[in-house]
Short mmCIF file of C-alpha atoms in Angstrom, two decimals:
data_model
loop_
_atom_site.label_atom_id
_atom_site.label_comp_id
_atom_site.label_asym_id
_atom_site.label_seq_id
_atom_site.Cartn_x
_atom_site.Cartn_y
_atom_site.Cartn_z
CA MET A 1178 -1.00 -20.95 -22.08
CA GLY A 1179 0.66 -17.49 -21.36
CA PHE A 1180 -2.92 -15.98 -21.26
CA ARG A 1181 -4.05 -18.53 -18.88
CA ASN A 1182 -0.74 -17.95 -16.43
CA SER A 1183 -1.52 -14.32 -16.48
CA ILE A 1184 -5.06 -14.90 -15.51
CA GLN A 1185 -3.84 -17.40 -12.77
CA ASP A 1186 -1.66 -14.79 -11.65
CA MET A 1187 -4.36 -12.14 -11.40
CA ILE A 1188 -6.76 -14.17 -9.21
CA MET A 1189 -3.54 -15.31 -6.92
CA MET A 1190 -3.33 -11.35 -6.32
CA ILE A 1191 -6.69 -10.95 -5.61
CA PRO A 1192 -6.59 -11.83 -1.60
CA ALA A 1193 -3.26 -9.99 -1.49
CA ILE A 1194 -4.74 -6.74 -2.83
CA LEU A 1195 -7.87 -6.70 -0.63
CA ILE A 1196 -5.77 -7.05 2.34
CA GLY A 1197 -2.98 -4.61 1.24
CA PHE A 1198 -5.49 -1.83 0.43
CA THR A 1199 -8.01 -2.60 3.46
CA PHE A 1200 -5.33 -2.29 6.12
CA HIS A 1201 -3.71 0.40 4.56
CA GLU A 1202 -6.74 2.63 4.58
CA TYR A 1203 -8.06 1.55 7.95
CA ALA A 1204 -4.45 2.38 9.55
CA HIS A 1205 -5.30 5.58 8.17
CA ALA A 1206 -8.55 5.90 9.42
CA LYS A 1207 -7.53 4.39 12.87
CA MET A 1208 -4.87 6.60 13.92
CA ALA A 1209 -6.94 9.84 12.74
CA ASP A 1210 -9.69 8.72 15.07
CA ARG A 1211 -7.01 7.83 17.88
CA LEU A 1212 -5.80 11.54 17.18
CA GLY A 1213 -9.04 13.26 17.82
CA ASP A 1214 -10.66 13.30 14.10
CA LYS A 1215 -13.72 11.25 13.79
CA THR A 1216 -14.35 11.91 10.07
CA ALA A 1217 -13.37 8.38 8.99
CA ARG A 1218 -15.59 6.94 12.13
CA PHE A 1219 -18.46 8.52 10.77
CA GLN A 1220 -18.06 7.63 6.99
CA GLY A 1221 -18.03 4.06 7.79
CA ARG A 1222 -14.43 3.86 7.23
CA LEU A 1223 -13.16 2.44 10.62
CA THR A 1224 -13.60 -1.21 9.31
CA LEU A 1225 -11.57 -4.15 8.07
CA ASN A 1226 -14.50 -4.73 5.75
CA PRO A 1227 -12.80 -4.54 2.05
CA PHE A 1228 -15.70 -3.33 0.40
CA HIS A 1229 -15.63 -0.14 2.48
CA HIS A 1230 -12.09 0.62 1.01
CA ILE A 1231 -11.72 -0.73 -2.21
CA ASP A 1232 -12.25 1.50 -5.47
CA ILE A 1233 -13.45 -0.79 -8.43
CA MET A 1234 -11.67 1.31 -10.78
CA GLY A 1235 -8.56 1.19 -8.82
CA PHE A 1236 -8.57 -2.54 -7.97
CA ILE A 1237 -8.91 -3.26 -11.54
CA PHE A 1238 -5.61 -1.18 -12.22
CA ILE A 1239 -3.61 -2.74 -10.26
CA LEU A 1240 -4.63 -6.37 -11.45
CA ILE A 1241 -4.08 -5.18 -15.36
CA ALA A 1242 -1.52 -2.51 -14.99
CA GLY A 1243 0.36 -3.07 -11.89
CA PHE A 1244 -0.44 -0.22 -9.88
CA GLY A 1245 -3.80 1.05 -8.50
CA TRP A 1246 -5.49 2.86 -5.83
CA ALA A 1247 -8.18 2.35 -2.86
CA LYS A 1248 -10.72 4.61 -1.59
CA PRO A 1249 -8.86 7.38 0.35
CA VAL A 1250 -9.92 8.25 3.74
CA GLU A 1251 -10.75 11.54 4.34
CA THR A 1252 -9.43 13.23 7.25
CA ASN A 1253 -9.77 16.49 8.88
CA PRO A 1254 -6.50 17.67 10.34
CA ARG A 1255 -8.27 20.66 12.05
CA ALA A 1256 -9.35 17.93 14.72
CA TYR A 1257 -5.67 17.37 15.82
CA LYS A 1258 -3.83 18.96 18.64
CA ASN A 1259 -0.75 19.40 16.94
CA TYR A 1260 -1.73 19.61 13.04
CA TYR A 1261 1.97 18.62 11.48
CA LYS A 1262 2.90 15.69 14.10
CA ASP A 1263 -0.32 14.21 14.11
CA ASP A 1264 -1.04 14.55 10.09
CA LEU A 1265 2.69 12.84 9.66
CA LYS A 1266 1.32 9.88 12.00
CA VAL A 1267 -1.63 9.59 10.03
CA SER A 1268 0.15 9.63 6.68
CA LEU A 1269 2.51 7.23 8.05
CA ALA A 1270 0.26 4.41 9.65
CA GLY A 1271 -1.03 3.27 5.78
CA PRO A 1272 2.36 2.50 4.51
CA LEU A 1273 3.84 1.08 7.95
CA ALA A 1274 0.42 -1.30 7.73
CA ASN A 1275 1.39 -2.58 4.68
CA LEU A 1276 5.13 -3.36 5.94
CA THR A 1277 3.84 -5.24 8.83
CA VAL A 1278 1.19 -7.11 6.76
CA ALA A 1279 4.13 -7.95 4.46
CA VAL A 1280 6.16 -9.09 7.51
CA VAL A 1281 3.14 -11.32 9.51
CA GLY A 1282 2.57 -12.66 5.67
CA ALA A 1283 6.47 -13.68 5.46
CA LEU A 1284 6.34 -15.35 9.09
CA ILE A 1285 2.85 -17.37 7.96
CA LEU A 1286 4.52 -18.25 4.79
CA GLY A 1287 7.47 -19.38 6.74
CA VAL A 1288 5.27 -21.82 9.02
CA TYR A 1289 3.51 -22.84 5.95
CA PHE A 1290 6.66 -23.87 3.97
CA ARG A 1291 8.47 -25.51 7.04
CA PHE A 1292 5.68 -27.09 9.20
CA ILE A 1293 2.72 -27.69 6.98
CA ILE A 1294 3.74 -28.44 3.42
CA PRO A 1295 5.84 -31.31 4.88
CA LEU A 1296 2.44 -32.90 6.21
CA THR A 1297 0.54 -32.66 3.50
CA ASN A 1298 0.67 -34.35 0.06
CA SER A 1299 1.43 -31.73 -2.93
CA GLY A 1300 -1.31 -31.06 -4.89
CA VAL A 1301 -3.05 -27.83 -6.39
CA LEU A 1302 -4.36 -26.12 -3.06
CA VAL A 1303 -0.95 -26.40 -1.65
CA VAL A 1304 0.42 -24.52 -4.61
CA VAL A 1305 -2.26 -21.92 -4.62
CA ILE A 1306 -1.87 -21.25 -0.92
CA PHE A 1307 1.84 -20.92 -1.01
CA LYS A 1308 1.43 -18.54 -4.40
CA MET A 1309 -1.09 -16.23 -2.44
CA LEU A 1310 0.98 -15.78 0.62
CA HIS A 1311 3.95 -15.00 -1.68
CA GLN A 1312 1.74 -12.28 -3.17
CA ILE A 1313 0.40 -10.81 0.15
CA VAL A 1314 4.06 -10.12 0.97
CA ASN A 1315 5.00 -9.08 -2.46
CA ILE A 1316 2.20 -6.42 -3.32
CA ASN A 1317 2.31 -5.26 0.83
CA VAL A 1318 6.59 -4.31 0.24
CA MET A 1319 5.24 -2.87 -2.95
CA LEU A 1320 2.45 -0.56 -1.52
CA PHE A 1321 4.58 0.37 1.40
CA ILE A 1322 7.41 1.58 -1.02
CA PHE A 1323 5.07 3.38 -3.54
CA ASN A 1324 2.97 5.28 -0.94
CA LEU A 1325 6.07 6.70 0.18
CA LEU A 1326 6.99 8.36 -2.95
CA PRO A 1327 6.89 11.99 -2.18
CA LEU A 1328 4.34 12.91 -5.32
CA PRO A 1329 0.98 14.51 -4.70
CA GLY A 1330 -1.62 11.61 -4.02
CA PHE A 1331 0.70 9.51 -2.11
CA ASP A 1332 1.30 9.51 1.72
CA GLY A 1333 5.12 10.24 1.06
CA TYR A 1334 4.25 13.62 0.08
CA HIS A 1335 2.37 14.37 3.26
CA VAL A 1336 5.20 13.02 5.34
CA LEU A 1337 7.69 15.75 3.46
CA ARG A 1338 5.02 18.11 3.54
CA ASP A 1339 4.54 17.96 7.33
CA LEU A 1340 8.34 17.72 7.86
CA TYR A 1341 8.83 20.66 5.36
CA PRO A 1342 5.92 22.81 5.17
CA LYS A 1343 7.30 26.04 4.02
CA PHE A 1344 9.06 24.50 1.14
CA PHE A 1345 6.06 22.51 0.06
CA TYR A 1346 3.39 25.30 0.31
CA LYS A 1347 5.64 27.36 -1.74
CA TYR A 1348 6.10 24.91 -4.52
CA GLU A 1349 2.84 22.81 -4.20
CA GLY A 1350 1.06 24.71 -7.17
CA ASP A 1351 3.92 23.23 -9.34
CA PHE A 1352 3.81 19.87 -7.88
CA TYR A 1353 0.18 19.24 -8.64
CA LYS A 1354 0.52 20.81 -11.81
CA TYR A 1355 2.85 18.63 -13.19
CA ARG A 1356 2.17 15.56 -11.15
CA ILE A 1357 0.66 13.84 -14.30
CA VAL A 1358 3.91 14.07 -16.12
CA ILE A 1359 6.06 12.69 -13.25
CA LEU A 1360 3.56 9.82 -12.77
CA VAL A 1361 3.98 9.03 -16.29
CA ILE A 1362 7.42 8.92 -16.39
CA LEU A 1363 7.86 6.97 -13.05
CA PHE A 1364 5.45 4.12 -13.95
CA LEU A 1365 5.74 4.07 -17.78
CA THR A 1366 9.51 4.44 -18.29
CA PRO A 1367 12.37 2.51 -17.39
CA VAL A 1368 12.68 4.86 -14.46
CA SER A 1369 10.27 2.68 -12.57
CA ASN A 1370 12.84 0.13 -11.90
CA ILE A 1371 14.89 2.12 -9.52
CA ILE A 1372 11.58 2.13 -7.33
CA LEU A 1373 11.15 -1.44 -7.83
CA LYS A 1374 14.75 -2.08 -6.48
CA PRO A 1375 13.91 -1.45 -3.10
CA VAL A 1376 10.60 -3.56 -3.47
CA ALA A 1377 12.86 -6.59 -4.62
CA SER A 1378 15.16 -5.81 -1.95
CA ILE A 1379 12.83 -6.22 0.97
CA SER A 1380 10.55 -9.11 -0.59
CA GLY A 1381 13.90 -10.60 -0.98
CA ILE A 1382 14.81 -10.39 2.74
CA LEU A 1383 11.39 -11.50 3.85
CA PHE A 1384 11.50 -14.17 1.89
CA LYS A 1385 14.76 -15.68 2.44
CA VAL A 1386 14.17 -15.53 6.15
CA ALA A 1387 10.88 -17.17 6.09
CA LEU A 1388 11.96 -19.96 3.51
CA GLY A 1389 15.51 -20.13 4.53
CA ILE A 1390 16.78 -19.79 0.65
#
C-alpha cells in the first residue's frame, strides 16, 4: 500500500515539476533576451514547451529524491548593457517565476475548492485535480526557496556574486571546490530541515488564503 501511494504521489507531482521547471528556465531566457542576450533564443529555449527545458536525470531525481534540476539556460552576460545589474535580473527571474506560479496556482486552487468542488459529485477526478493543484503550489514554492540558496549552480549564488563581486571572485574557487560537500550536508542531513521551514511557511500561507483554513 505504501509503495502504491508513493507511486501515486509521484504521478501527482509530474505536472507541477514540468510547470515549475519550464517557467523557471523560460523566465531566465526571456529576461536575458529582453536585456540583449539572444543566446537562449538561438538555442530554442525561449519557449514554454517543457521538452526544451527538462533534463531527464534531473526530472527523475526530483521525483525520487526530492531534488533535481532542469537544463540550465545558457547566457552571455557580455551582451548586457550593465553586466552586474542585468545579470542580477536574469538570475532572479527564474525563482520569481516559480513564486508567481505558486501564487497563481493557489488562486486557482481556491477557486476550485470554493466554487467547483461544491458543484460536482466527489470522485477520483476531483481528488486528483485537487492534489495536482496542491503540488503545483508546494513544488514551486520549494523551487523558489532552493534556487535562492547562495551555492554554486543555484541562482542565489549568482545574485550574491552580482551584489558582492569582489568577495565572491576572491573565494569563488573555494566555493566550487567544496560545493559537493556542502550539497551533501544540506540535502542528506537534518540541516535540510532549516531550508524546508520557509518552504512550509510560504506554502502554508498560500494554502490558508486559498482554502480559508
